[in-house]
Short mmCIF file of C-alpha atoms in Angstrom, two decimals:
data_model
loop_
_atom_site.label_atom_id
_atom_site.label_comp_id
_atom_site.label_asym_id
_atom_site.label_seq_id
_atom_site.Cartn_x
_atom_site.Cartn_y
_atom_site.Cartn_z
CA UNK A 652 -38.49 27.23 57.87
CA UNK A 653 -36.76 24.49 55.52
CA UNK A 654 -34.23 24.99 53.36
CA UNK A 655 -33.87 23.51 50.26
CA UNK A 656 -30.07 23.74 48.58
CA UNK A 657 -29.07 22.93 45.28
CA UNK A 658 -25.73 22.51 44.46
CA UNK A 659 -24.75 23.08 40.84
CA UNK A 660 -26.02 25.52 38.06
CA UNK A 661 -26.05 23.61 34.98
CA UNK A 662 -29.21 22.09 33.20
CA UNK A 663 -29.88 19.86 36.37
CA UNK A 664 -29.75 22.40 39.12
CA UNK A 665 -31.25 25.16 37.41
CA UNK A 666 -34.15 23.28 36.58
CA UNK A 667 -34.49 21.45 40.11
CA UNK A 668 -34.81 24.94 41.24
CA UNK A 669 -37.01 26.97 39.19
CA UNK A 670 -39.54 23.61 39.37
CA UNK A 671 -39.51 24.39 42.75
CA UNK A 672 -39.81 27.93 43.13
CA UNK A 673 -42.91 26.73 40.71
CA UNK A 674 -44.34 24.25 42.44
CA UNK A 675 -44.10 25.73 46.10
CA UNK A 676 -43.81 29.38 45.34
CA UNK A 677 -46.51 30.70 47.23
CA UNK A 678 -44.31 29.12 50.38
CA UNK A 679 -41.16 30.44 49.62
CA UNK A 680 -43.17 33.96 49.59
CA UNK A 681 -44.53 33.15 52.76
CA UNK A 682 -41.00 32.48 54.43
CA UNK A 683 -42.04 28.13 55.46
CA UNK A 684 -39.22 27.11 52.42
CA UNK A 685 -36.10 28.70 51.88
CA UNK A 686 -34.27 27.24 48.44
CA UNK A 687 -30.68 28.44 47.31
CA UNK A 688 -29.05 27.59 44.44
CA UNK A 689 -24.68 27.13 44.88
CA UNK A 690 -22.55 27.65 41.71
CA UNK A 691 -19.22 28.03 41.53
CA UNK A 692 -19.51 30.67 38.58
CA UNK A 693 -22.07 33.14 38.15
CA UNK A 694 -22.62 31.25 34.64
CA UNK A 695 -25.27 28.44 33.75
CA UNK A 696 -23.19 26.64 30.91
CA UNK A 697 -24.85 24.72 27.98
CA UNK A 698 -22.45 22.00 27.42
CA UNK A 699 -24.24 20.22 24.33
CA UNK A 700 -22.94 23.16 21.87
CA UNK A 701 -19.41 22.38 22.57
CA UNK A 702 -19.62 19.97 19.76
CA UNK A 703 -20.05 22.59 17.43
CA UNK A 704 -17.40 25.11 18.53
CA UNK A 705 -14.61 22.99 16.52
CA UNK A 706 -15.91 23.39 13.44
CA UNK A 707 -16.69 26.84 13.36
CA UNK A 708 -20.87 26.26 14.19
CA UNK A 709 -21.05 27.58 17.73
CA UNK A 710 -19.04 30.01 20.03
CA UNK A 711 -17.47 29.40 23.82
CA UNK A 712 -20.04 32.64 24.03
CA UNK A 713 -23.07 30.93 23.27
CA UNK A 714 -22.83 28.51 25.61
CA UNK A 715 -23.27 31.19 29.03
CA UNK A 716 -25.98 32.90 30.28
CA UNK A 717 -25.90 34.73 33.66
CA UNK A 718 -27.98 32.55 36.18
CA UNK A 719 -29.50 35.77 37.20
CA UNK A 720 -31.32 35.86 34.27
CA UNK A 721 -32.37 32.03 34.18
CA UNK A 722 -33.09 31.47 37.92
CA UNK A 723 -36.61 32.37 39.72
CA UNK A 724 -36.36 35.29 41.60
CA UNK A 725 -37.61 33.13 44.83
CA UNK A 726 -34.69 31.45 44.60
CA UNK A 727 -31.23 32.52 46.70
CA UNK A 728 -28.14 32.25 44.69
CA UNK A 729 -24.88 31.97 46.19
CA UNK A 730 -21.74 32.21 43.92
CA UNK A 731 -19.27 30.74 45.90
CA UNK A 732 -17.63 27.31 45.74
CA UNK A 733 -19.03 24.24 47.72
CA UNK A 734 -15.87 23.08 49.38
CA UNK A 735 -17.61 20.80 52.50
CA UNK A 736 -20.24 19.00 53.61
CA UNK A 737 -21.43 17.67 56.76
CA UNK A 738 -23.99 14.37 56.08
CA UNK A 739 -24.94 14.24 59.64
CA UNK A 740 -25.02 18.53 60.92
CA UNK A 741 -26.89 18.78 57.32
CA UNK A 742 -24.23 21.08 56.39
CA UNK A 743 -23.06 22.71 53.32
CA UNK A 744 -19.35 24.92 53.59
CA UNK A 745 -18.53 27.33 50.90
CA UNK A 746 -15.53 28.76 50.26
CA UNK A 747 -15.64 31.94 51.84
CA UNK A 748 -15.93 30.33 55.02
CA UNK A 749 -19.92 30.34 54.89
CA UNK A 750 -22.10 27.96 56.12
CA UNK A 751 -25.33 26.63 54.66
CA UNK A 752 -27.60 24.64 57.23
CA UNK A 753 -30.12 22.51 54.63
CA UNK A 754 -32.92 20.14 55.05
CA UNK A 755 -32.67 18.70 51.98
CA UNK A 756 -29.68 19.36 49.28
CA UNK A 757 -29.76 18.40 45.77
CA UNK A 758 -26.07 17.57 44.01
CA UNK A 759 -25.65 18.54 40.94
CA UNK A 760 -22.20 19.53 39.92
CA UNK A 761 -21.52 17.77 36.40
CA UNK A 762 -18.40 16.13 35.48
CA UNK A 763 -15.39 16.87 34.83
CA UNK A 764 -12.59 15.96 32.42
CA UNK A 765 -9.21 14.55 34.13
CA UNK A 766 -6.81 14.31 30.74
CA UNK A 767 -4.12 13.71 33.21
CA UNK A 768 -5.18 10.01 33.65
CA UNK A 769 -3.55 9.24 30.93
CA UNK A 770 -0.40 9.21 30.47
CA UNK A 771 0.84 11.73 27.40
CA UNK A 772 -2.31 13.10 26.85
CA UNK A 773 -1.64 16.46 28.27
CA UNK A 774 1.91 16.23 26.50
CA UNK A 775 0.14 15.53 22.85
CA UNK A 776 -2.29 18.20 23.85
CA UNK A 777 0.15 20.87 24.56
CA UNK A 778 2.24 19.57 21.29
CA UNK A 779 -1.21 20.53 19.56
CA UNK A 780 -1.27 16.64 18.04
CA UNK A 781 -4.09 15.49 20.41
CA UNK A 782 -7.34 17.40 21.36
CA UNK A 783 -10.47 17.02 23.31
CA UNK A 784 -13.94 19.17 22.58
CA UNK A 785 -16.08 18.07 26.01
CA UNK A 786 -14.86 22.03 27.33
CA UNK A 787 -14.79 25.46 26.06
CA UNK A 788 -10.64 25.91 25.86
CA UNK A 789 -10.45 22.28 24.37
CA UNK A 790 -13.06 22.96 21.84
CA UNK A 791 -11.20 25.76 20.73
CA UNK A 792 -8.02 24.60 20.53
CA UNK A 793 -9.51 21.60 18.61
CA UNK A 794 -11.38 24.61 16.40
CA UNK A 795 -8.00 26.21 15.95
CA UNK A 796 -6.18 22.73 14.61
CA UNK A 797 -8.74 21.93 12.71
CA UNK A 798 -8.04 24.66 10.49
CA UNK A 799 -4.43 23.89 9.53
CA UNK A 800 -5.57 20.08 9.53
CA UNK A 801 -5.59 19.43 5.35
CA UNK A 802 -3.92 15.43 5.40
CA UNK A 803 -3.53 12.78 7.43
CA UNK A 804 -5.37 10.58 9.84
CA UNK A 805 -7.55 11.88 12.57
CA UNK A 806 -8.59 9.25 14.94
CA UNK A 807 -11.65 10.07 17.30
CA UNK A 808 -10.95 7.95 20.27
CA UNK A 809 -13.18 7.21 23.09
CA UNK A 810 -10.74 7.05 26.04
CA UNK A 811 -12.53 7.52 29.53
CA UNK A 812 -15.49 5.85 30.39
CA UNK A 813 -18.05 6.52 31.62
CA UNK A 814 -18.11 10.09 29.70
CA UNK A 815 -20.82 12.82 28.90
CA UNK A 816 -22.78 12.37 26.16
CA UNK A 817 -22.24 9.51 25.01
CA UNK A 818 -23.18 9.92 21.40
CA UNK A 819 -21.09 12.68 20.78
CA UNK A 820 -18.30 10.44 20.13
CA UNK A 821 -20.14 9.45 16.94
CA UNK A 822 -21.49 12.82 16.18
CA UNK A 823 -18.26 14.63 15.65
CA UNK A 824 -16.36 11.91 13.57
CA UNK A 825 -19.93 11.95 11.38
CA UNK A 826 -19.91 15.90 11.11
CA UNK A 827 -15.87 15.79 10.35
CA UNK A 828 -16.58 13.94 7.60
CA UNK A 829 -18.71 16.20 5.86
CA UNK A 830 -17.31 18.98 6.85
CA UNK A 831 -13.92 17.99 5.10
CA UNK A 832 -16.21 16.91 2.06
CA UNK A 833 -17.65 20.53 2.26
CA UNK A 834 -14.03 21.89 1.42
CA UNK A 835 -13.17 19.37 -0.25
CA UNK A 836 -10.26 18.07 1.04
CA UNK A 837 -12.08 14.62 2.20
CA UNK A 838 -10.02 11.92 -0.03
CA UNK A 839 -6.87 13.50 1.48
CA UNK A 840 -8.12 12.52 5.24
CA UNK A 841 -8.12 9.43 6.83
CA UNK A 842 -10.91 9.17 9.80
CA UNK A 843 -11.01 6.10 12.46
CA UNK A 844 -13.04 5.78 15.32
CA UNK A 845 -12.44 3.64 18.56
CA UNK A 846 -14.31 2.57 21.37
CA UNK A 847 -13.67 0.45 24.43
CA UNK A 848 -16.09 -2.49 23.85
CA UNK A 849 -16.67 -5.43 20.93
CA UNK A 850 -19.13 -2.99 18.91
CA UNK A 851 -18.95 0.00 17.77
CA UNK A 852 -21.36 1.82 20.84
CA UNK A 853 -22.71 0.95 24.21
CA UNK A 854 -26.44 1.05 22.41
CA UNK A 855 -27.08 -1.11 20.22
CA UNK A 856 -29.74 0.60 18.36
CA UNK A 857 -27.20 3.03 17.92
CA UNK A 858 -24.59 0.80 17.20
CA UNK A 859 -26.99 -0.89 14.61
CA UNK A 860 -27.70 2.82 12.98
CA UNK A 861 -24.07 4.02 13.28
CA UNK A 862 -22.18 0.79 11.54
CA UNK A 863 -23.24 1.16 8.09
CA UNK A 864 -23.48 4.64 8.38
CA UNK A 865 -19.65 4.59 9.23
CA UNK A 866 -19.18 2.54 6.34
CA UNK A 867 -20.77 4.07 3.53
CA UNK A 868 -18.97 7.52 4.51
CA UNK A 869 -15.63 5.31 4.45
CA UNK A 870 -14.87 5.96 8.67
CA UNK A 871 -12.75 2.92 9.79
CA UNK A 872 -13.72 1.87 13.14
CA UNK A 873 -11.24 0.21 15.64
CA UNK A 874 -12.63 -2.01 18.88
CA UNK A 875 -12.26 -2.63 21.46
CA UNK A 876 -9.87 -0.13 21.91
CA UNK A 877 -8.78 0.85 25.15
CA UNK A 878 -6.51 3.47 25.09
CA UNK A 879 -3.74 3.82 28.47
CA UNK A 880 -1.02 5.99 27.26
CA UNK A 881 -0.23 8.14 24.69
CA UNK A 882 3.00 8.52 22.79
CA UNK A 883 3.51 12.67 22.11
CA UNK A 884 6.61 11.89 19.94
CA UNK A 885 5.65 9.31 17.66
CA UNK A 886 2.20 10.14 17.86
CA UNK A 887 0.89 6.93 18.80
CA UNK A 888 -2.16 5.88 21.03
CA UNK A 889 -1.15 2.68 22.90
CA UNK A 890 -4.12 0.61 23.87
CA UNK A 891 -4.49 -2.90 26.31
CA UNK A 892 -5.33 -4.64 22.09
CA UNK A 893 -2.97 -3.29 20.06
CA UNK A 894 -1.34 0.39 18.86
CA UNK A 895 -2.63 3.87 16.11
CA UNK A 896 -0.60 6.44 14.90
CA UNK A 897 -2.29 9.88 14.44
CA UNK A 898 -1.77 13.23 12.69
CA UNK A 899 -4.88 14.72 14.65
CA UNK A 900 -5.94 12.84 17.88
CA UNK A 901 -9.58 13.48 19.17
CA UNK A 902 -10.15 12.66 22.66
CA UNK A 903 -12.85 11.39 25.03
CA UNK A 904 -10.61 12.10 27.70
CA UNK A 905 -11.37 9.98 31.60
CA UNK A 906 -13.94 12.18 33.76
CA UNK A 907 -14.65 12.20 37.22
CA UNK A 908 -17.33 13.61 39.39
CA UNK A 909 -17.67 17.30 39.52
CA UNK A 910 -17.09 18.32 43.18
CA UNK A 911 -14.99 14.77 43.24
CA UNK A 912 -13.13 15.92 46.28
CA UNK A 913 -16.67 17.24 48.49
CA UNK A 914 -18.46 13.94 47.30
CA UNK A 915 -15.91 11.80 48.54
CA UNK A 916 -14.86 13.41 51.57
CA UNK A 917 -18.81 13.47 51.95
CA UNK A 918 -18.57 9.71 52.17
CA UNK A 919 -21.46 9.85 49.37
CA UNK A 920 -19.54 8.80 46.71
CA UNK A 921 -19.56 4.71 45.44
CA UNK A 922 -16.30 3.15 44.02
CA UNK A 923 -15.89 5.13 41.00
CA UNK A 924 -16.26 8.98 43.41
CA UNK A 925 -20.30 8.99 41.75
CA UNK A 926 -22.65 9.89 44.23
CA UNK A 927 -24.71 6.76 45.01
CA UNK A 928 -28.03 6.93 44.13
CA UNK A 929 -31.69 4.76 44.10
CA UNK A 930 -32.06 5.08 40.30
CA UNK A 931 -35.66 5.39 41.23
CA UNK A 932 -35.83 7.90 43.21
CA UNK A 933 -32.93 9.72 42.67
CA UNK A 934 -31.72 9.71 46.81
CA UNK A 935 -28.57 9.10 47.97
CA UNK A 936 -28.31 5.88 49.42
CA UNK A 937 -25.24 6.83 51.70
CA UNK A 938 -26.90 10.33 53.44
CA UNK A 939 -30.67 11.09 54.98
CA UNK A 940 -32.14 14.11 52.87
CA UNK A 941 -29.33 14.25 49.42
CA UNK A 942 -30.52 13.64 45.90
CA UNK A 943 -28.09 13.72 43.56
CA UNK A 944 -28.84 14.39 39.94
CA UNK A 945 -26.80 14.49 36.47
CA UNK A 946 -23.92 13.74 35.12
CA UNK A 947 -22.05 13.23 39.34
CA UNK A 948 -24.34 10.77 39.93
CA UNK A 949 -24.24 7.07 39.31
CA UNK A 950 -27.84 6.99 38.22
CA UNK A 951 -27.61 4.03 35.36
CA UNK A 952 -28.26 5.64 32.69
CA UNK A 953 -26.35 7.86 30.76
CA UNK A 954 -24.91 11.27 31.31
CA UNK A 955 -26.13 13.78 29.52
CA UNK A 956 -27.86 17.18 29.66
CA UNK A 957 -31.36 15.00 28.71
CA UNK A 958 -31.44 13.20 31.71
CA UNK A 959 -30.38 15.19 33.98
CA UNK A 960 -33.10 17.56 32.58
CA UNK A 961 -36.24 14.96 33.41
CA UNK A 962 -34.10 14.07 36.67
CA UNK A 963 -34.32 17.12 37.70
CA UNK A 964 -38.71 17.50 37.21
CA UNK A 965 -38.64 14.00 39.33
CA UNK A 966 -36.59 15.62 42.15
CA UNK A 967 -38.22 19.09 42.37
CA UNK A 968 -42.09 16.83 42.52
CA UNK A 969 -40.33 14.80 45.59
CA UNK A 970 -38.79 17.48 47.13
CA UNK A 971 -42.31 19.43 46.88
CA UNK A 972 -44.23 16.49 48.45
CA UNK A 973 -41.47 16.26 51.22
CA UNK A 974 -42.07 19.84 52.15
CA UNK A 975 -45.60 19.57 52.10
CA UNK A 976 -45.90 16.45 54.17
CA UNK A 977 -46.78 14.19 51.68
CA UNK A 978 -45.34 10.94 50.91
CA UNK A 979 -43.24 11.53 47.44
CA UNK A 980 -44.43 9.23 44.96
CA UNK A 981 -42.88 10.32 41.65
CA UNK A 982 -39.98 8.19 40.20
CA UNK A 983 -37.38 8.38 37.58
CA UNK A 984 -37.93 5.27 35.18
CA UNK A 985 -34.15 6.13 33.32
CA UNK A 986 -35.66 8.48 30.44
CA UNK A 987 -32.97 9.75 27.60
CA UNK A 988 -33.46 11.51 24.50
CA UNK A 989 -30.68 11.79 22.47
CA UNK A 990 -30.21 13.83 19.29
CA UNK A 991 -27.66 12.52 17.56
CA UNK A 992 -25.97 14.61 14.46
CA UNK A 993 -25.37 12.61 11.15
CA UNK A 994 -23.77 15.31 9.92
CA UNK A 995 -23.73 19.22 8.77
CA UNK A 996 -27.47 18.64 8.22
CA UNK A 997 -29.29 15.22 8.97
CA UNK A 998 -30.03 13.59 12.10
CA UNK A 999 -31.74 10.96 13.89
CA UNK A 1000 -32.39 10.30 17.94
CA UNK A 1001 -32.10 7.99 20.75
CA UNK A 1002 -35.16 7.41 23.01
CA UNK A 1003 -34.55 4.81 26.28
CA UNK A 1004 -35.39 3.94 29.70
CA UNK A 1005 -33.91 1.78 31.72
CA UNK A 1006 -35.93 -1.13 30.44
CA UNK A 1007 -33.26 -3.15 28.38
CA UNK A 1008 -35.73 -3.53 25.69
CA UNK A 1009 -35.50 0.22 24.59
CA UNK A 1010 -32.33 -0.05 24.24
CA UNK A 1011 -32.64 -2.17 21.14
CA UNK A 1012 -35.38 -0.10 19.16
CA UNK A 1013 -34.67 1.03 15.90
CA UNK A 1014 -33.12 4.01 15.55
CA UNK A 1015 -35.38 6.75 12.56
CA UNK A 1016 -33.60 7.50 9.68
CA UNK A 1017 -31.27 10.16 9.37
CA UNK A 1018 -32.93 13.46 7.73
CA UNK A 1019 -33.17 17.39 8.18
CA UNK A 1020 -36.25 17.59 9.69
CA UNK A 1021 -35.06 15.57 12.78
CA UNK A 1022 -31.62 17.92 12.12
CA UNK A 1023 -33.68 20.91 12.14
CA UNK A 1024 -35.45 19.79 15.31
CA UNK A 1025 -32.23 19.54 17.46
CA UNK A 1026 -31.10 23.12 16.38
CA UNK A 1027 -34.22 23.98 17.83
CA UNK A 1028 -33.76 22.55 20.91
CA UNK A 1029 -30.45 24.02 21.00
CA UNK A 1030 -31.39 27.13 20.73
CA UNK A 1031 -33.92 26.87 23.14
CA UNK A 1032 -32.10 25.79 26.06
CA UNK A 1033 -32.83 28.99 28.53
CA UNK A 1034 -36.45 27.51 28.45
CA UNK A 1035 -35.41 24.05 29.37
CA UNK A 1036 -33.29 25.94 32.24
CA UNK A 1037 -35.83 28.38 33.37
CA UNK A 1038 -38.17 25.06 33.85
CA UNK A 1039 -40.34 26.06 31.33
CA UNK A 1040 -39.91 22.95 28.99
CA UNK B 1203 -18.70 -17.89 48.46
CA UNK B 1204 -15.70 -17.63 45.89
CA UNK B 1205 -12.58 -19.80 46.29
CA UNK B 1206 -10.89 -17.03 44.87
CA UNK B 1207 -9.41 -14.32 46.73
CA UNK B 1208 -9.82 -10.91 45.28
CA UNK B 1209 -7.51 -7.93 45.82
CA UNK B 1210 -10.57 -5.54 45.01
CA UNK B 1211 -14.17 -5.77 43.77
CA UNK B 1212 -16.17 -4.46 40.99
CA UNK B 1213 -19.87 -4.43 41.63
CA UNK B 1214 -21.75 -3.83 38.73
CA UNK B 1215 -24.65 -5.93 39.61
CA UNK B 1216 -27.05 -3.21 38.44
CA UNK B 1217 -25.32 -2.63 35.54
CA UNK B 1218 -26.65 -3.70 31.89
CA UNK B 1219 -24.31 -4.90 29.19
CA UNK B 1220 -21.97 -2.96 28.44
CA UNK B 1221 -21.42 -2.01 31.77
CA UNK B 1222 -19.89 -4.43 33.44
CA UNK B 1223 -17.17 -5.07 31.10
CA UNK B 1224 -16.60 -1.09 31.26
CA UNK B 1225 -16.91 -0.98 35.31
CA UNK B 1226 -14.01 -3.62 34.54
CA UNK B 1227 -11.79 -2.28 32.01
CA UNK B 1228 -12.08 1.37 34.33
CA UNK B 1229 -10.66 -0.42 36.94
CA UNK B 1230 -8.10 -2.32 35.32
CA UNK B 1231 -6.48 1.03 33.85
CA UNK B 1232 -6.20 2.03 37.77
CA UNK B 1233 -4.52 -0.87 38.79
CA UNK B 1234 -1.28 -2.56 39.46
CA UNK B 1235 0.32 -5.32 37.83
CA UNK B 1236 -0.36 -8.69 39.40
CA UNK B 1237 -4.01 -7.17 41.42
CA UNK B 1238 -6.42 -9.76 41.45
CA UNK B 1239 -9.87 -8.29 40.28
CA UNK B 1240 -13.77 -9.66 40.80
CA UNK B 1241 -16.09 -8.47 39.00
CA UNK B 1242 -19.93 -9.56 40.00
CA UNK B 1243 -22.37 -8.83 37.61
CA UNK B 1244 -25.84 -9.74 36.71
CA UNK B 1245 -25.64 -9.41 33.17
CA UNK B 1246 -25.14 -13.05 31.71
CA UNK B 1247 -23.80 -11.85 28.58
CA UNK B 1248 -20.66 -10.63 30.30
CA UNK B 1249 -19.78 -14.33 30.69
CA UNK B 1250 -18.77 -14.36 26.60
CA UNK B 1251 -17.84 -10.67 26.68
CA UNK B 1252 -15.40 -10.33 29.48
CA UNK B 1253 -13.54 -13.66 28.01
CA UNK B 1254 -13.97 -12.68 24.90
CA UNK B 1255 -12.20 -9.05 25.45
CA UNK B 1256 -9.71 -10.44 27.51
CA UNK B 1257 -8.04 -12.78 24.39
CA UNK B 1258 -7.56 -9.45 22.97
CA UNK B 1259 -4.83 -8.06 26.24
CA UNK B 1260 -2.51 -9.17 28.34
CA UNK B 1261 -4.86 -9.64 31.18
CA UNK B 1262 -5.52 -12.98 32.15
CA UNK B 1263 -9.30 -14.93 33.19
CA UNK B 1264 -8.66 -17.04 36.02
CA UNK B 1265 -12.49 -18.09 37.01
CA UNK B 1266 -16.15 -17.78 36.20
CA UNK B 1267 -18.46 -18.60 39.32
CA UNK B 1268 -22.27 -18.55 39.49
CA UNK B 1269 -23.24 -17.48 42.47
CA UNK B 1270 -26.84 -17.49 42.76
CA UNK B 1271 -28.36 -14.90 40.59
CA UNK B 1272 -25.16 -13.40 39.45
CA UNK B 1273 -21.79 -14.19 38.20
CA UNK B 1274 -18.01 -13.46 39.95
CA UNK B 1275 -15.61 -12.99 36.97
CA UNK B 1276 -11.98 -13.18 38.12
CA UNK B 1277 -9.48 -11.31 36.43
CA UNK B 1278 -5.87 -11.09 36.72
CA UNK B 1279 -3.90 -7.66 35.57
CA UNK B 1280 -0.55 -8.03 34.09
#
């Protein structure tokens, strides 16, 4: 029999392995292919809607749904945290002490945010002065600020890089806007944005949509910016160019790998603790039979739910010509599709690859339809998880 | 091969712009005072950007090489 692990229940590995129980069902039933999925909760999380949660839009509780109820039932599910893995035995260790032998494994564990990287952060954030919205308990401590936040100047700055989603650091500041213009309290606010480079976004179709956008709805922008400490007293963000005081600090706070500590005791990991991968095929270059997938990986393109989503199809077609004996022929070419809110109810989207030319295309304009079309999507996510989409 | 000699190395070779200058900046939060960085990239316009950022902090430039194909961009944190 081979077995087939997955490690990870968000969009990636729940779609990795309902494709497969799919694609190669009728040998799971037969008992030749053996796939379990690992998770260390017994949730799937949407991650996407946490930019709504701040202003009231979405709920910490909309985000879960029981991985029983999204995963195949050919597939094994163990909730239990991956704490160890052995490259060469082809070994997975959970934290109960249990041992998973695999053929192939699949790593998908996310990101994570580390607001400890910088110093003060966690200070501000406990003194309620600076916020982040990339969890649940940060998005609702941001929701819960927000609310007594009537004057003053809230600056949206991108801090850690790389970070998930990266146009969500453009979304929010966008939505702020007219969401204090909805309650009119809007000339009383001041709003700045920073980022770490000389323009305004590491697109530049988006940074060619985004700039007069930002400008018309009166959002200074500040770069490069590169944030390394933060001053909880004075309430100051102290950057490598220069210094901003805030009232109301919103924060792309540093990430690192999900599973940091597995992937780099795993030897897997490159430089920055991302698993290494062909961003072809999606296979680790440091171990024989590991894809990685998502936002852990360092995959070149960007990380997001979107990708990981059409990573995932790529990985669960390979994997399925592996076990059947074929040579694996389909490849990941670096497709994104970004939404990207304009504000309470306009939008426009991102489409790329990794061909540098994509990159550069012009942006649609902003409008409802397009709006309409990613609370659609939103709402639709147990389809995209299921494999269905 | 580089006259220079490097404490550490950033290899963002596959990276497109802005990557490189990001792999960079990353790694100069996480380093020392006085660490002697490389960064080799294949993205030409990190030639201008790199310098360009750099005016802006307290970091120093100490050498652009071409090495074949790609570019080693020296940078000194202070």
């Amino acid at each position: 029999m081979e077995k087939i692990v997955v490690v990870g229940g968000g969009i990636g590995g729940t779609v990795v392995a309902n494709r497969l129980a799919n694609d190669i069902g009728s040998m799971i039933d037969d008992g030749e292919v053996e796939v379990t999925l690992v998770n260390d909760t017994p949730h799937n999380v949407y991650k996407p809607k946490y930019l709504y949660i701040p202003f009231g839009l979405s709920h910490t509780d909309e985000t879960k749904r029981p991985l029983t109820e999204i995963l195949n039932h050919r597939i094994g599910l163990e909730v239990d945290p991956a704490v160890d893995m052995d490259t060469d035995a082809k070994t997975l260790e959970l934290e109960s002490g249990k041992t998973l032998d695999y053929d192939y494994l699949v790593m998908a564990t996310g990101a994570k945010l580390v607001p400890s990287e910088t110093p003060g952060l966690v200070e501000a954030h406990e003194d309620d002065t600076a916020h982040w919205f990339y969890n649940p308990e940060g998005a609702e401590a941001l929701r819960d600020a927000l609310q007594d936040f009537e004057e003053g100047h809230l600056v949206l700055s991108v801090i850690g890089s790389p970070h998930i989603c990266p146009v969500a650091p453009i979304e929010f500041p966008l939505i702020a806007d007219a969401w204090f213009r909805e309650r009119g309290i809007r000339d009383d606010i001041e709003i700045t944005y920073t980022y770490p480079i000389q323009r305004s976004h590491g697109l530049l179709s988006v940074t060619r949509w985004m700039d007069p956008i930002f400008e018309d709805r009166g959002i200074d922008t500040e770069y490069p910016f590169n944030v390394e400490e933060v001053d909880p007293e004075s309430q100051t963000l102290e950057a490598m160019e220069g210094e901003l005081d805030f009232d109301l600090a919103v924060t792309i706070p540093p990430h690192a790998a999900g599973a940091d500590d597995l992937i780099e005791n795993a030897g897997i990991g490159d430089e920055g603790g991302w698993v290494d991968v062909d961003h072809n095929t999606l296979e680790c270059t440091r171990a024989d039979g590991v894809y990685s997938i998502g936002d852990n990986a360092n995959h070149g393109t960007s990380k997001a739910g979107s990708p990981a989503h059409y990573q995932a199809g790529v990985v669960a077609k390979r994997l399925a010509s592996q076990i059947r004996g074929e040579p694996p022929t389909e490849m990941y070419h670096g497709k994104t599709f970004c939404y990207i809110e304009a504000g309470l109810d306009e939008a426009t989207y991102a489409h790329f690859n990794y061909d540098p030319e994509t990159k550069e295309k012009q942006l649609p304009k902003e409008s409802q339809l397009i709006h309409w079309g990613k609370t659609a999507f939103n709402e639709t996510f147990s389809l995209i998880t299921r494999g269905l989409i | 091969m580089a006259d220079m000699e490097p404490d550490e190395t950033v290899d963002s070779r596959d990276s497109a712009c802005p990557g490189p200058l990001m792999d960079l900046v990353g790694r100069i939060k996480k380093s020392d005072p006085g660490t002697v960085l490389e960064l080799l990239t294949s993205d030409e316009g990190s030639k201008k950007d790199v310098p360009d950022w750099l005016e802006n902090t307290r970091h120093d430039l100490l050498e652009i090489e071409d090495q074949n194909g790609h570019w080693a961009i020296y940078v000194k944190v202070n």
